[in-house]
Amino acid sequence: MRLSRFFLPILKETPKEAEIASHRLMLRAGMMRQEGAGIYALLPLGLRVLNKICAIIREEQNRAGAIELLMPTIQSAELWRESGRYDDYGKEMLRIKDRHDREMLFGPTNEEMITEIFRAYVRSYRDLPLNLYHLQWKFRDEVRPRFGLMRGREFLMKDAYSFDVDAAGARHAYNRMFVAYLRTFARMGLRSIPMVADTGPIGGNLSHEFIVLANTGESEVFCHRDYLDFEVPGEGVNFDDRMELQGLVDGWTSLYAATSEKHDCEAFRGLPQDRQVSARGIEVGHIFYFGTKYSEPMRAVVAGPDGAEHPVHMGSYGIGPTRLIGALIEAFHDDDGIKWPEAVAPFSVAILNLKQGATDTDAACEQLYRALSAKGVDVLYDDTEGRPGAKFATADLIGVPWQVLVGPKGLAEGKVELKRRSTGARELLTPADALARLTA
RNA sequence: CGGAGUGUGGCUCAGCCUGGUAGAGCACCUCGUUCGGGACGAGGGGGUCGCAGGUUCAAAUCCUGCCACUCCGACCA
């Protein structure tokens, strides 16, 4: 992508409403625009990051055996009356009426709808286990949205729903998602810690929140320091192997880890002093097992091996991709801007033409740009008329992991400068070597 | 939902107390000089001061109502 043809509305000054780093940087880097309280438009740069995040989520959901579908944002009140949640959910739910005065709502979650879909088709335990997920916009009418995308009212959510014939099967489904979540966040460069959680209005009795530690996190969390060094399950995990998964989950739940709502001071103080981590964290995922809470009232039943009908055991598993954008920035930034991990970076490489219009720099940049593009590298070529200083500042701000600085000074010696955004490390290389390095 | 604030050009803000022809910096356009860490000079365009009433000869400024947004708290993925 040529910057001269891209849409990247950088802000030099910080909009006053932005209190925390991720909010401030997303506005400054031209990633999003606020359209209302807790409602944001994602601009091209922000969308690129969101798409990368979603791609990783999809890969790991699919790997764990979940199947993607897509449910609507608008639901009927009738469905929610079946589960009893229409009256329970409160003002957080955005209720609307259509032209026929039918009561509708903008979905804050999809348990009812997925249960309705399930019960319409699935009759036999032989069709289980089943885990269906989608990535869809949700709306929760928060009393007080804040922190930009971290706590907006409209937000994207990956929500998966598992169906099993019994509690043991549901536990396996839960473990699949548990391990998938560890992998998902790790691939984005984030260390997530599963913490015992409150189940809230979704209900159930087995639940973990996946927390990323960050100073600006909204929740107070407590955990054993060893979790910071735990090994994340690799690609080779066999998600069909119940014992293997249970072993992994047992390991990852063996030490103390809880959010403030579930905090047990005494247990925590029992840890060795140097193992106690008391910090703030951002909830990036939440998984629940809630048994037959919905399947019973909504009559989602299957015939078991015994020929009798059994309500299915369900769980639901959420990840907030839009919130993850914020969490990632909280985790990876400095005074100059964002430092994207490569897996989620909007572009992998930025080429900075330090003297646009000069024959040699133009030629060197064009050649690099074409070569990188041909190799499938996501490259942003700053071919604008700006001065070098402004280009450095922009590149640092938007946080592209690698910068190739092409200027007359270096080219005089046949070199370009390769800069790593995360560390600031620089190296003088020939264009060919730089290309080789970036496509290795 | 309680409390506290803020709405003036795309952004950051001054002006409001003490009413009298709407300002600055940045951004934008033109020209010139610059060109390896957010350049400089000259010229230029852009705002019915959140909305609606009211007071007044006169309202960005005073009064009333409404709306939007932000922050603290309670709440929450």
PDB file of N, CA and C (backbone and C1' of nucleotides) in Angstrom, chain A residues 12-16 28 34 37 91 142-144 146 151-152 155 283 323 387-389 392 394 396 407 409-410 417 419 426, chain B residues 1-3 6-8 10-13 25-27 33-39 68-77:
ATOM      1  N   LYS A  12      -1.735  14.849  15.307  1.00  0.00           N
ATOM      2  CA  LYS A  12      -0.496  15.240  15.957  1.00  0.00           C
ATOM      3  C   LYS A  12      -0.736  15.487  17.442  1.00  0.00           C
ATOM      4  N   GLU A  13      -1.918  16.001  17.717  1.00  0.00           N
ATOM      5  CA  GLU A  13      -2.236  16.285  19.112  1.00  0.00           C
ATOM      6  C   GLU A  13      -3.213  15.247  19.648  1.00  0.00           C
ATOM      7  N   THR A  14      -3.175  15.065  20.943  1.00  0.00           N
ATOM      8  CA  THR A  14      -4.027  14.067  21.557  1.00  0.00           C
ATOM      9  C   THR A  14      -5.409  14.629  21.854  1.00  0.00           C
ATOM     10  N   PRO A  15      -6.430  13.986  21.336  1.00  0.00           N
ATOM     11  CA  PRO A  15      -7.785  14.414  21.688  1.00  0.00           C
ATOM     12  C   PRO A  15      -7.962  14.327  23.200  1.00  0.00           C
ATOM     13  N   LYS A  16      -8.630  15.307  23.762  1.00  0.00           N
ATOM     14  CA  LYS A  16      -8.649  15.422  25.223  1.00  0.00           C
ATOM     15  C   LYS A  16      -9.376  14.292  25.935  1.00  0.00           C
ATOM     16  N   ARG A  28      -4.868   8.797  17.717  1.00  0.00           N
ATOM     17  CA  ARG A  28      -3.757   9.493  17.065  1.00  0.00           C
ATOM     18  C   ARG A  28      -3.281   8.775  15.809  1.00  0.00           C
ATOM     19  N   GLN A  34     -14.552   8.112  16.986  1.00  0.00           N
ATOM     20  CA  GLN A  34     -15.718   7.987  17.849  1.00  0.00           C
ATOM     21  C   GLN A  34     -16.950   8.565  17.172  1.00  0.00           C
ATOM     22  N   ALA A  37     -21.126   7.825  22.280  1.00  0.00           N
ATOM     23  CA  ALA A  37     -20.564   7.266  23.505  1.00  0.00           C
ATOM     24  C   ALA A  37     -20.413   5.761  23.362  1.00  0.00           C
ATOM     25  N   LYS A  91     -31.382  -2.891  31.833  1.00  0.00           N
ATOM     26  CA  LYS A  91     -31.269  -1.794  30.880  1.00  0.00           C
ATOM     27  C   LYS A  91     -30.049  -1.893  29.986  1.00  0.00           C
ATOM     28  N   GLU A 142     -23.977  -0.050  28.163  1.00  0.00           N
ATOM     29  CA  GLU A 142     -23.245   0.256  29.387  1.00  0.00           C
ATOM     30  C   GLU A 142     -23.647   1.617  29.919  1.00  0.00           C
ATOM     31  N   VAL A 143     -23.781   1.700  31.231  1.00  0.00           N
ATOM     32  CA  VAL A 143     -24.108   2.978  31.832  1.00  0.00           C
ATOM     33  C   VAL A 143     -23.024   3.980  31.511  1.00  0.00           C
ATOM     34  N   ARG A 144     -21.806   3.473  31.607  1.00  0.00           N
ATOM     35  CA  ARG A 144     -20.698   4.389  31.407  1.00  0.00           C
ATOM     36  C   ARG A 144     -19.588   3.780  30.565  1.00  0.00           C
ATOM     37  N   ARG A 146     -16.234   3.609  28.472  1.00  0.00           N
ATOM     38  CA  ARG A 146     -14.987   4.375  28.646  1.00  0.00           C
ATOM     39  C   ARG A 146     -13.801   3.629  28.054  1.00  0.00           C
ATOM     40  N   ARG A 151     -13.901  -0.547  26.349  1.00  0.00           N
ATOM     41  CA  ARG A 151     -15.212  -0.758  26.931  1.00  0.00           C
ATOM     42  C   ARG A 151     -16.252   0.080  26.218  1.00  0.00           C
ATOM     43  N   GLY A 152     -16.466  -0.279  24.992  1.00  0.00           N
ATOM     44  CA  GLY A 152     -17.470   0.401  24.200  1.00  0.00           C
ATOM     45  C   GLY A 152     -18.824  -0.238  24.428  1.00  0.00           C
ATOM     46  N   PHE A 155     -19.519  -3.619  20.239  1.00  0.00           N
ATOM     47  CA  PHE A 155     -18.205  -4.233  20.167  1.00  0.00           C
ATOM     48  C   PHE A 155     -18.310  -5.551  19.430  1.00  0.00           C
ATOM     49  N   GLU A 283      -9.644  -8.146  30.853  1.00  0.00           N
ATOM     50  CA  GLU A 283     -10.298  -9.399  30.505  1.00  0.00           C
ATOM     51  C   GLU A 283     -10.453  -9.465  28.991  1.00  0.00           C
ATOM     52  N   ARG A 323     -11.830  -5.336  21.858  1.00  0.00           N
ATOM     53  CA  ARG A 323     -11.150  -5.046  23.111  1.00  0.00           C
ATOM     54  C   ARG A 323      -9.685  -5.473  23.047  1.00  0.00           C
ATOM     55  N   ARG A 387       8.643  15.592   5.259  1.00  0.00           N
ATOM     56  CA  ARG A 387      10.046  15.622   5.644  1.00  0.00           C
ATOM     57  C   ARG A 387      10.376  14.372   6.441  1.00  0.00           C
ATOM     58  N   PRO A 388      11.659  14.039   6.504  1.00  0.00           N
ATOM     59  CA  PRO A 388      12.060  12.810   7.204  1.00  0.00           C
ATOM     60  C   PRO A 388      11.512  12.723   8.627  1.00  0.00           C
ATOM     61  N   GLY A 389      11.648  13.794   9.380  1.00  0.00           N
ATOM     62  CA  GLY A 389      11.222  13.751  10.775  1.00  0.00           C
ATOM     63  C   GLY A 389       9.765  13.351  10.923  1.00  0.00           C
ATOM     64  N   PHE A 392       9.378   9.611  10.211  1.00  0.00           N
ATOM     65  CA  PHE A 392       9.810   8.781  11.349  1.00  0.00           C
ATOM     66  C   PHE A 392       8.722   8.755  12.407  1.00  0.00           C
ATOM     67  N   THR A 394       5.524   9.330  12.164  1.00  0.00           N
ATOM     68  CA  THR A 394       4.326   8.593  11.746  1.00  0.00           C
ATOM     69  C   THR A 394       4.561   7.093  11.819  1.00  0.00           C
ATOM     70  N   ASP A 396       6.699   5.450  13.614  1.00  0.00           N
ATOM     71  CA  ASP A 396       6.780   5.013  15.010  1.00  0.00           C
ATOM     72  C   ASP A 396       5.393   4.979  15.646  1.00  0.00           C
ATOM     73  N   GLY A 407      17.331   6.769   2.375  1.00  0.00           N
ATOM     74  CA  GLY A 407      17.682   8.173   2.210  1.00  0.00           C
ATOM     75  C   GLY A 407      18.969   8.324   1.432  1.00  0.00           C
ATOM     76  N   LYS A 409      21.731   9.697   2.233  1.00  0.00           N
ATOM     77  CA  LYS A 409      22.922   9.422   3.030  1.00  0.00           C
ATOM     78  C   LYS A 409      23.345   7.959   2.922  1.00  0.00           C
ATOM     79  N   GLY A 410      22.399   7.075   3.171  1.00  0.00           N
ATOM     80  CA  GLY A 410      22.689   5.651   3.126  1.00  0.00           C
ATOM     81  C   GLY A 410      22.960   5.170   1.707  1.00  0.00           C
ATOM     82  N   GLU A 417      18.625   1.573   5.765  1.00  0.00           N
ATOM     83  CA  GLU A 417      18.663   1.266   7.188  1.00  0.00           C
ATOM     84  C   GLU A 417      17.423   0.473   7.569  1.00  0.00           C
ATOM     85  N   LYS A 419      15.153  -0.785  10.568  1.00  0.00           N
ATOM     86  CA  LYS A 419      14.914  -0.480  11.979  1.00  0.00           C
ATOM     87  C   LYS A 419      13.795  -1.349  12.539  1.00  0.00           C
ATOM     88  N   ARG A 426      18.882  -0.677  14.922  1.00  0.00           N
ATOM     89  CA  ARG A 426      19.038  -0.318  13.511  1.00  0.00           C
ATOM     90  C   ARG A 426      20.242  -1.026  12.931  1.00  0.00           C
TER      91      ARG A 426
ATOM     92  P     C B   1     -31.418   7.000  34.061  1.00  0.00           P
ATOM     93  O5'   C B   1     -30.496   6.723  35.344  1.00  0.00           O
ATOM     94  C5'   C B   1     -31.085   6.171  36.492  1.00  0.00           C
ATOM     95  C4'   C B   1     -30.119   6.207  37.634  1.00  0.00           C
ATOM     96  C3'   C B   1     -29.423   7.533  37.908  1.00  0.00           C
ATOM     97  O3'   C B   1     -30.263   8.474  38.545  1.00  0.00           O
ATOM     98  C1'   C B   1     -27.887   5.758  38.151  1.00  0.00           C
ATOM     99  P     G B   2     -29.697   9.950  38.904  1.00  0.00           P
ATOM    100  O5'   G B   2     -28.812   9.693  40.200  1.00  0.00           O
ATOM    101  C5'   G B   2     -28.847  10.601  41.303  1.00  0.00           C
ATOM    102  C4'   G B   2     -27.612  10.446  42.142  1.00  0.00           C
ATOM    103  C3'   G B   2     -26.569  11.534  41.967  1.00  0.00           C
ATOM    104  O3'   G B   2     -26.892  12.713  42.681  1.00  0.00           O
ATOM    105  C1'   G B   2     -25.501   9.446  41.848  1.00  0.00           C
ATOM    106  P     G B   3     -26.811  14.116  41.918  1.00  0.00           P
ATOM    107  O5'   G B   3     -25.262  14.437  41.999  1.00  0.00           O
ATOM    108  C5'   G B   3     -24.607  14.470  43.265  1.00  0.00           C
ATOM    109  C4'   G B   3     -23.122  14.433  43.095  1.00  0.00           C
ATOM    110  C3'   G B   3     -22.525  15.443  42.127  1.00  0.00           C
ATOM    111  O3'   G B   3     -22.450  16.748  42.662  1.00  0.00           O
ATOM    112  C1'   G B   3     -21.557  13.338  41.720  1.00  0.00           C
ATOM    113  P     U B   6     -16.737  23.723  33.185  1.00  0.00           P
ATOM    114  O5'   U B   6     -16.547  23.150  31.718  1.00  0.00           O
ATOM    115  C5'   U B   6     -15.306  22.586  31.332  1.00  0.00           C
ATOM    116  C4'   U B   6     -15.457  21.866  30.037  1.00  0.00           C
ATOM    117  C3'   U B   6     -16.203  22.637  28.962  1.00  0.00           C
ATOM    118  O3'   U B   6     -15.354  23.573  28.343  1.00  0.00           O
ATOM    119  C1'   U B   6     -17.010  20.428  29.040  1.00  0.00           C
ATOM    120  P     G B   7     -15.981  24.654  27.356  1.00  0.00           P
ATOM    121  O5'   G B   7     -16.288  23.670  26.143  1.00  0.00           O
ATOM    122  C5'   G B   7     -16.969  24.123  25.050  1.00  0.00           C
ATOM    123  C4'   G B   7     -17.250  22.974  24.122  1.00  0.00           C
ATOM    124  C3'   G B   7     -18.035  23.444  22.912  1.00  0.00           C
ATOM    125  O3'   G B   7     -17.747  22.636  21.798  1.00  0.00           O
ATOM    126  C1'   G B   7     -19.371  21.983  24.232  1.00  0.00           C
ATOM    127  P     U B   8     -16.532  23.058  20.881  1.00  0.00           P
ATOM    128  O5'   U B   8     -16.688  24.631  20.754  1.00  0.00           O
ATOM    129  C5'   U B   8     -17.670  25.185  19.906  1.00  0.00           C
ATOM    130  C4'   U B   8     -17.198  26.502  19.345  1.00  0.00           C
ATOM    131  C3'   U B   8     -15.867  26.465  18.618  1.00  0.00           C
ATOM    132  O3'   U B   8     -15.991  25.975  17.291  1.00  0.00           O
ATOM    133  C1'   U B   8     -15.868  28.274  20.114  1.00  0.00           C
ATOM    134  P     G B  10     -14.580  22.063  11.446  1.00  0.00           P
ATOM    135  O5'   G B  10     -13.537  20.904  11.738  1.00  0.00           O
ATOM    136  C5'   G B  10     -13.897  19.530  11.543  1.00  0.00           C
ATOM    137  C4'   G B  10     -12.649  18.704  11.674  1.00  0.00           C
ATOM    138  C3'   G B  10     -11.935  18.875  13.014  1.00  0.00           C
ATOM    139  O3'   G B  10     -12.432  17.968  13.975  1.00  0.00           O
ATOM    140  C1'   G B  10     -10.402  19.198  11.238  1.00  0.00           C
ATOM    141  P     C B  11     -12.430  18.351  15.530  1.00  0.00           P
ATOM    142  O5'   C B  11     -10.886  18.299  15.894  1.00  0.00           O
ATOM    143  C5'   C B  11     -10.229  17.057  16.095  1.00  0.00           C
ATOM    144  C4'   C B  11      -8.832  17.305  16.605  1.00  0.00           C
ATOM    145  C3'   C B  11      -8.747  18.117  17.883  1.00  0.00           C
ATOM    146  O3'   C B  11      -8.929  17.331  19.039  1.00  0.00           O
ATOM    147  C1'   C B  11      -7.245  19.003  16.299  1.00  0.00           C
ATOM    148  P     U B  12      -9.492  18.000  20.376  1.00  0.00           P
ATOM    149  O5'   U B  12      -8.272  18.907  20.829  1.00  0.00           O
ATOM    150  C5'   U B  12      -7.090  18.308  21.366  1.00  0.00           C
ATOM    151  C4'   U B  12      -6.135  19.375  21.813  1.00  0.00           C
ATOM    152  C3'   U B  12      -6.730  20.409  22.767  1.00  0.00           C
ATOM    153  O3'   U B  12      -6.738  19.944  24.106  1.00  0.00           O
ATOM    154  C1'   U B  12      -5.532  21.514  21.062  1.00  0.00           C
ATOM    155  P     C B  13      -7.891  20.489  25.070  1.00  0.00           P
ATOM    156  O5'   C B  13      -7.942  22.044  24.731  1.00  0.00           O
ATOM    157  C5'   C B  13      -7.946  22.992  25.724  1.00  0.00           C
ATOM    158  C4'   C B  13      -7.357  24.291  25.221  1.00  0.00           C
ATOM    159  C3'   C B  13      -8.152  25.546  25.552  1.00  0.00           C
ATOM    160  O3'   C B  13      -8.009  25.935  26.909  1.00  0.00           O
ATOM    161  C1'   C B  13      -7.323  25.694  23.351  1.00  0.00           C
ATOM    162  P     G B  25      -0.913  31.925  14.958  1.00  0.00           P
ATOM    163  O5'   G B  25      -0.554  30.496  15.559  1.00  0.00           O
ATOM    164  C5'   G B  25       0.523  30.346  16.483  1.00  0.00           C
ATOM    165  C4'   G B  25       0.544  28.942  17.014  1.00  0.00           C
ATOM    166  C3'   G B  25       0.519  27.850  15.948  1.00  0.00           C
ATOM    167  O3'   G B  25       1.799  27.590  15.408  1.00  0.00           O
ATOM    168  C1'   G B  25      -1.087  27.361  17.607  1.00  0.00           C
ATOM    169  P     C B  26       1.920  27.138  13.886  1.00  0.00           P
ATOM    170  O5'   C B  26       1.260  25.679  13.878  1.00  0.00           O
ATOM    171  C5'   C B  26       1.919  24.578  14.481  1.00  0.00           C
ATOM    172  C4'   C B  26       1.004  23.383  14.558  1.00  0.00           C
ATOM    173  C3'   C B  26       0.491  22.840  13.225  1.00  0.00           C
ATOM    174  O3'   C B  26       1.448  22.031  12.561  1.00  0.00           O
ATOM    175  C1'   C B  26      -1.299  22.994  14.750  1.00  0.00           C
ATOM    176  P     A B  27       1.523  22.065  10.956  1.00  0.00           P
ATOM    177  O5'   A B  27       0.093  21.494  10.540  1.00  0.00           O
ATOM    178  C5'   A B  27      -0.199  20.112  10.674  1.00  0.00           C
ATOM    179  C4'   A B  27      -1.613  19.842  10.227  1.00  0.00           C
ATOM    180  C3'   A B  27      -1.935  20.249   8.798  1.00  0.00           C
ATOM    181  O3'   A B  27      -1.528  19.281   7.858  1.00  0.00           O
ATOM    182  C1'   A B  27      -3.616  21.043  10.240  1.00  0.00           C
ATOM    183  P     U B  33      13.123  27.870  -4.660  1.00  0.00           P
ATOM    184  O5'   U B  33      13.727  27.934  -3.189  1.00  0.00           O
ATOM    185  C5'   U B  33      14.613  28.983  -2.836  1.00  0.00           C
ATOM    186  C4'   U B  33      14.870  28.966  -1.362  1.00  0.00           C
ATOM    187  C3'   U B  33      15.453  27.667  -0.814  1.00  0.00           C
ATOM    188  O3'   U B  33      16.842  27.557  -1.037  1.00  0.00           O
ATOM    189  C1'   U B  33      13.688  28.379   0.575  1.00  0.00           C
ATOM    190  P     U B  34      17.502  26.112  -0.968  1.00  0.00           P
ATOM    191  O5'   U B  34      17.121  25.736   0.523  1.00  0.00           O
ATOM    192  C5'   U B  34      17.377  24.449   1.007  1.00  0.00           C
ATOM    193  C4'   U B  34      16.710  24.280   2.337  1.00  0.00           C
ATOM    194  C3'   U B  34      16.716  22.828   2.798  1.00  0.00           C
ATOM    195  O3'   U B  34      17.923  22.524   3.464  1.00  0.00           O
ATOM    196  C1'   U B  34      14.535  23.741   3.007  1.00  0.00           C
ATOM    197  P     C B  35      18.798  21.337   2.925  1.00  0.00           P
ATOM    198  O5'   C B  35      18.082  20.087   3.578  1.00  0.00           O
ATOM    199  C5'   C B  35      17.573  20.161   4.908  1.00  0.00           C
ATOM    200  C4'   C B  35      16.569  19.048   5.076  1.00  0.00           C
ATOM    201  C3'   C B  35      17.129  17.697   4.630  1.00  0.00           C
ATOM    202  O3'   C B  35      16.796  16.703   5.577  1.00  0.00           O
ATOM    203  C1'   C B  35      15.110  18.201   3.462  1.00  0.00           C
ATOM    204  P     G B  36      17.873  16.129   6.573  1.00  0.00           P
ATOM    205  O5'   G B  36      16.876  15.533   7.666  1.00  0.00           O
ATOM    206  C5'   G B  36      16.294  14.257   7.457  1.00  0.00           C
ATOM    207  C4'   G B  36      16.697  13.348   8.578  1.00  0.00           C
ATOM    208  C3'   G B  36      18.024  13.713   9.251  1.00  0.00           C
ATOM    209  O3'   G B  36      17.952  13.339  10.623  1.00  0.00           O
ATOM    210  C1'   G B  36      18.186  11.584   8.282  1.00  0.00           C
ATOM    211  P     G B  37      17.353  14.303  11.702  1.00  0.00           P
ATOM    212  O5'   G B  37      15.800  13.941  11.562  1.00  0.00           O
ATOM    213  C5'   G B  37      14.803  14.972  11.646  1.00  0.00           C
ATOM    214  C4'   G B  37      13.867  14.655  12.784  1.00  0.00           C
ATOM    215  C3'   G B  37      14.409  14.974  14.174  1.00  0.00           C
ATOM    216  O3'   G B  37      13.311  15.398  14.989  1.00  0.00           O
ATOM    217  C1'   G B  37      13.839  12.705  14.073  1.00  0.00           C
ATOM    218  P     G B  38      12.760  16.918  14.631  1.00  0.00           P
ATOM    219  O5'   G B  38      11.618  16.607  13.569  1.00  0.00           O
ATOM    220  C5'   G B  38      10.450  15.984  14.009  1.00  0.00           C
ATOM    221  C4'   G B  38       9.320  16.346  13.081  1.00  0.00           C
ATOM    222  C3'   G B  38       8.808  17.780  13.226  1.00  0.00           C
ATOM    223  O3'   G B  38       8.304  18.136  11.946  1.00  0.00           O
ATOM    224  C1'   G B  38       7.078  16.256  13.724  1.00  0.00           C
ATOM    225  P     A B  39       9.131  19.164  11.018  1.00  0.00           P
ATOM    226  O5'   A B  39       9.602  20.383  11.920  1.00  0.00           O
ATOM    227  C5'   A B  39       9.169  21.679  11.630  1.00  0.00           C
ATOM    228  C4'   A B  39      10.352  22.486  11.130  1.00  0.00           C
ATOM    229  C3'   A B  39       9.989  23.916  10.803  1.00  0.00           C
ATOM    230  O3'   A B  39      10.030  24.717  11.969  1.00  0.00           O
ATOM    231  C1'   A B  39      11.282  22.969   9.054  1.00  0.00           C
ATOM    232  P     A B  68     -28.690  12.978  24.387  1.00  0.00           P
ATOM    233  O5'   A B  68     -27.218  13.374  23.893  1.00  0.00           O
ATOM    234  C5'   A B  68     -26.892  13.347  22.515  1.00  0.00           C
ATOM    235  C4'   A B  68     -25.529  13.951  22.303  1.00  0.00           C
ATOM    236  C3'   A B  68     -24.410  13.311  23.117  1.00  0.00           C
ATOM    237  O3'   A B  68     -23.929  12.132  22.515  1.00  0.00           O
ATOM    238  C1'   A B  68     -24.271  15.661  23.296  1.00  0.00           C
ATOM    239  P     C B  69     -23.437  10.913  23.436  1.00  0.00           P
ATOM    240  O5'   C B  69     -22.020  11.428  23.949  1.00  0.00           O
ATOM    241  C5'   C B  69     -20.962  11.615  23.031  1.00  0.00           C
ATOM    242  C4'   C B  69     -19.883  12.462  23.649  1.00  0.00           C
ATOM    243  C3'   C B  69     -19.244  11.930  24.922  1.00  0.00           C
ATOM    244  O3'   C B  69     -18.286  10.928  24.674  1.00  0.00           O
ATOM    245  C1'   C B  69     -19.732  14.221  25.199  1.00  0.00           C
ATOM    246  P     U B  70     -17.952   9.866  25.831  1.00  0.00           P
ATOM    247  O5'   U B  70     -17.065  10.733  26.827  1.00  0.00           O
ATOM    248  C5'   U B  70     -15.801  11.241  26.412  1.00  0.00           C
ATOM    249  C4'   U B  70     -15.198  12.067  27.505  1.00  0.00           C
ATOM    250  C3'   U B  70     -15.045  11.374  28.849  1.00  0.00           C
ATOM    251  O3'   U B  70     -13.888  10.566  28.889  1.00  0.00           O
ATOM    252  C1'   U B  70     -15.970  13.510  29.182  1.00  0.00           C
ATOM    253  P     C B  71     -13.893   9.264  29.855  1.00  0.00           P
ATOM    254  O5'   C B  71     -13.668   9.923  31.288  1.00  0.00           O
ATOM    255  C5'   C B  71     -12.460  10.602  31.585  1.00  0.00           C
ATOM    256  C4'   C B  71     -12.566  11.299  32.914  1.00  0.00           C
ATOM    257  C3'   C B  71     -12.965  10.407  34.083  1.00  0.00           C
ATOM    258  O3'   C B  71     -11.881   9.684  34.613  1.00  0.00           O
ATOM    259  C1'   C B  71     -14.252  12.376  34.130  1.00  0.00           C
ATOM    260  P     C B  72     -12.180   8.242  35.240  1.00  0.00           P
ATOM    261  O5'   C B  72     -12.803   8.600  36.653  1.00  0.00           O
ATOM    262  C5'   C B  72     -12.040   9.265  37.645  1.00  0.00           C
ATOM    263  C4'   C B  72     -12.850   9.428  38.905  1.00  0.00           C
ATOM    264  C3'   C B  72     -13.615   8.193  39.367  1.00  0.00           C
ATOM    265  O3'   C B  72     -12.803   7.274  40.068  1.00  0.00           O
ATOM    266  C1'   C B  72     -15.043  10.051  39.433  1.00  0.00           C
ATOM    267  P     G B  73     -13.171   5.723  39.992  1.00  0.00           P
ATOM    268  O5'   G B  73     -14.570   5.651  40.753  1.00  0.00           O
ATOM    269  C5'   G B  73     -14.632   5.798  42.163  1.00  0.00           C
ATOM    270  C4'   G B  73     -16.072   5.795  42.625  1.00  0.00           C
ATOM    271  C3'   G B  73     -16.851   4.510  42.357  1.00  0.00           C
ATOM    272  O3'   G B  73     -16.582   3.511  43.321  1.00  0.00           O
ATOM    273  C1'   G B  73     -18.166   6.387  41.772  1.00  0.00           C
ATOM    274  P     A B  74     -16.689   1.952  42.909  1.00  0.00           P
ATOM    275  O5'   A B  74     -18.267   1.766  42.729  1.00  0.00           O
ATOM    276  C5'   A B  74     -19.092   1.336  43.809  1.00  0.00           C
ATOM    277  C4'   A B  74     -20.518   1.218  43.329  1.00  0.00           C
ATOM    278  C3'   A B  74     -20.769   0.139  42.277  1.00  0.00           C
ATOM    279  O3'   A B  74     -21.006  -1.141  42.848  1.00  0.00           O
ATOM    280  C1'   A B  74     -21.651   2.181  41.521  1.00  0.00           C
ATOM    281  P     C B  75     -20.418  -2.440  42.118  1.00  0.00           P
ATOM    282  O5'   C B  75     -21.091  -2.382  40.669  1.00  0.00           O
ATOM    283  C5'   C B  75     -22.416  -2.863  40.449  1.00  0.00           C
ATOM    284  C4'   C B  75     -22.777  -2.725  38.998  1.00  0.00           C
ATOM    285  C3'   C B  75     -22.032  -3.654  38.037  1.00  0.00           C
ATOM    286  O3'   C B  75     -22.622  -4.946  37.975  1.00  0.00           O
ATOM    287  C1'   C B  75     -21.985  -1.450  37.180  1.00  0.00           C
ATOM    288  P     C B  76     -21.669  -6.228  37.714  1.00  0.00           P
ATOM    289  O5'   C B  76     -21.189  -5.991  36.218  1.00  0.00           O
ATOM    290  C5'   C B  76     -21.981  -6.461  35.134  1.00  0.00           C
ATOM    291  C4'   C B  76     -21.430  -5.935  33.830  1.00  0.00           C
ATOM    292  C3'   C B  76     -20.239  -6.696  33.254  1.00  0.00           C
ATOM    293  O3'   C B  76     -20.643  -7.815  32.494  1.00  0.00           O
ATOM    294  C1'   C B  76     -19.792  -4.372  33.211  1.00  0.00           C
ATOM    295  P     A B  77     -19.660  -9.173  32.391  1.00  0.00           P
ATOM    296  O5'   A B  77     -19.216  -9.213  30.869  1.00  0.00           O
ATOM    297  C5'   A B  77     -18.992 -10.455  30.263  1.00  0.00           C
ATOM    298  C4'   A B  77     -17.736 -10.308  29.421  1.00  0.00           C
ATOM    299  C3'   A B  77     -16.673  -9.498  30.124  1.00  0.00           C
ATOM    300  O3'   A B  77     -15.635 -10.309  30.610  1.00  0.00           O
ATOM    301  C1'   A B  77     -17.088  -8.682  27.900  1.00  0.00           C
TER     302        A B  77
END
